[in-house]
Amino acid sequence: MMTNGIIVIDKPKDYTSRDVVNIVSKKLKTKQIGHTGTLDPLATGVLVLTIGKATKLSEVLTSDKKEYIATCLFGLDSDTLDITGNISKNEECILTKEEVLNALNSFKKTYNQ
């Protein structure tokens, strides 16, 4: 029996999108499964899986507009530029609200993915 449909997963931290696809693929006993966008292993959040005939809907389900919510640690530096690397700098960092808003606003632009 072929399974067709869409599953919305709350992807946990430390799993790749491919890991989630592999797990669901084994549970549903199908290889015809995909996802509508990759989430970094450190990221948590919505991962939409398409199964069977629904894999043809991936393009329709992929939104042109996305929103990201992040947590930042100021004053840290690592060899991977994220929290998974070896910390090479850990300094107290005091920023004004204006400095934080200016930095955040500098990311507001259109990106092609």
Short mmCIF file of C-alpha atoms in Angstrom, two decimals:
data_model
loop_
_atom_site.label_atom_id
_atom_site.label_comp_id
_atom_site.label_asym_id
_atom_site.label_seq_id
_atom_site.Cartn_x
_atom_site.Cartn_y
_atom_site.Cartn_z
CA MET A 1 0.00 0.00 0.00
CA MET A 2 1.43 3.39 -1.06
CA THR A 3 1.30 6.22 1.47
CA ASN A 4 0.57 9.71 0.10
CA GLY A 5 0.35 12.93 2.04
CA ILE A 6 2.00 15.71 3.96
CA ILE A 7 3.44 15.52 7.46
CA VAL A 8 4.50 18.56 9.48
CA ILE A 9 7.32 17.80 11.92
CA ASP A 10 8.69 19.96 14.75
CA LYS A 11 12.36 19.17 13.99
CA PRO A 12 14.44 18.88 17.14
CA LYS A 13 17.96 20.26 17.57
CA ASP A 14 20.86 18.02 16.48
CA TYR A 15 18.89 16.26 13.74
CA THR A 16 19.44 17.09 10.08
CA SER A 17 16.47 17.35 7.75
CA ARG A 18 17.79 14.19 6.09
CA ASP A 19 17.82 12.39 9.48
CA VAL A 20 14.12 13.18 9.91
CA VAL A 21 13.31 12.03 6.36
CA ASN A 22 15.18 8.76 6.99
CA ILE A 23 13.33 8.11 10.26
CA VAL A 24 9.89 8.78 8.77
CA SER A 25 10.80 6.79 5.65
CA LYS A 26 11.58 3.73 7.76
CA LYS A 27 8.41 4.13 9.85
CA LEU A 28 6.20 4.44 6.77
CA LYS A 29 8.19 1.86 4.78
CA THR A 30 8.54 4.14 1.74
CA LYS A 31 11.44 5.71 -0.10
CA GLN A 32 9.24 8.22 -1.89
CA ILE A 33 9.57 11.00 0.65
CA GLY A 34 11.08 14.47 0.64
CA HIS A 35 11.11 17.78 2.50
CA THR A 36 10.32 21.31 1.41
CA GLY A 37 13.40 23.01 2.87
CA THR A 38 16.54 22.17 4.79
CA LEU A 39 16.94 23.15 8.43
CA ASP A 40 20.41 23.38 9.94
CA PRO A 41 21.10 20.71 12.61
CA LEU A 42 21.22 23.47 15.27
CA ALA A 43 17.82 24.80 14.14
CA THR A 44 14.51 23.64 15.54
CA GLY A 45 11.18 24.25 13.90
CA VAL A 46 8.73 23.31 11.19
CA LEU A 47 9.89 20.76 8.64
CA VAL A 48 7.27 19.83 6.03
CA LEU A 49 7.59 16.33 4.59
CA THR A 50 5.89 15.20 1.39
CA ILE A 51 5.15 11.52 0.81
CA GLY A 52 4.29 9.56 -2.31
CA LYS A 53 2.25 11.52 -4.86
CA ALA A 54 2.36 14.57 -2.57
CA THR A 55 6.08 15.01 -3.37
CA LYS A 56 4.85 16.79 -6.53
CA LEU A 57 3.45 19.52 -4.25
CA SER A 58 6.84 20.53 -2.81
CA GLU A 59 7.19 23.54 -5.10
CA VAL A 60 3.68 24.77 -4.25
CA LEU A 61 4.28 24.37 -0.51
CA THR A 62 7.56 26.27 -0.49
CA SER A 63 6.79 29.81 0.60
CA ASP A 64 8.51 32.84 -0.91
CA LYS A 65 8.49 34.53 2.47
CA LYS A 66 10.18 33.06 5.53
CA GLU A 67 10.72 34.27 9.05
CA TYR A 68 13.57 33.24 11.31
CA ILE A 69 13.81 33.62 15.05
CA ALA A 70 17.27 33.40 16.56
CA THR A 71 19.06 33.67 19.87
CA CYS A 72 22.42 35.44 19.88
CA LEU A 73 25.34 35.30 22.27
CA PHE A 74 27.48 38.42 22.12
CA GLY A 75 31.18 38.45 23.00
CA LEU A 76 31.84 34.84 21.95
CA ASP A 77 33.93 33.67 19.02
CA SER A 78 34.65 30.13 17.87
CA ASP A 79 36.48 28.36 15.07
CA THR A 80 33.14 27.40 13.45
CA LEU A 81 31.43 30.77 14.07
CA ASP A 82 28.65 29.02 16.02
CA ILE A 83 28.21 27.35 19.42
CA THR A 84 29.44 23.96 18.19
CA GLY A 85 33.04 25.08 17.77
CA ASN A 86 35.96 25.61 20.11
CA ILE A 87 35.50 28.96 21.88
CA SER A 88 38.45 31.24 21.15
CA LYS A 89 37.06 34.40 22.75
CA ASN A 90 34.60 34.93 25.59
CA GLU A 91 34.40 38.58 26.57
CA GLU A 92 31.76 40.66 28.29
CA CYS A 93 29.87 42.58 25.64
CA ILE A 94 27.56 45.43 26.58
CA LEU A 95 25.48 46.82 23.72
CA THR A 96 22.87 49.52 23.63
CA LYS A 97 19.38 48.81 22.34
CA GLU A 98 20.15 51.07 19.37
CA GLU A 99 23.27 49.08 18.46
CA VAL A 100 21.33 45.81 18.56
CA LEU A 101 18.46 47.20 16.46
CA ASN A 102 20.89 48.65 13.89
CA ALA A 103 22.64 45.29 13.57
CA LEU A 104 19.33 43.41 13.22
CA ASN A 105 18.01 45.87 10.66
CA SER A 106 21.14 45.36 8.54
CA PHE A 107 19.89 41.80 7.86
CA LYS A 108 16.57 43.00 6.40
CA LYS A 109 16.89 42.38 2.70
CA THR A 110 15.88 39.93 0.04
CA TYR A 111 17.88 36.72 -0.24
CA ASN A 112 17.64 34.12 -2.98
CA GLN A 113 17.69 30.58 -1.63
#
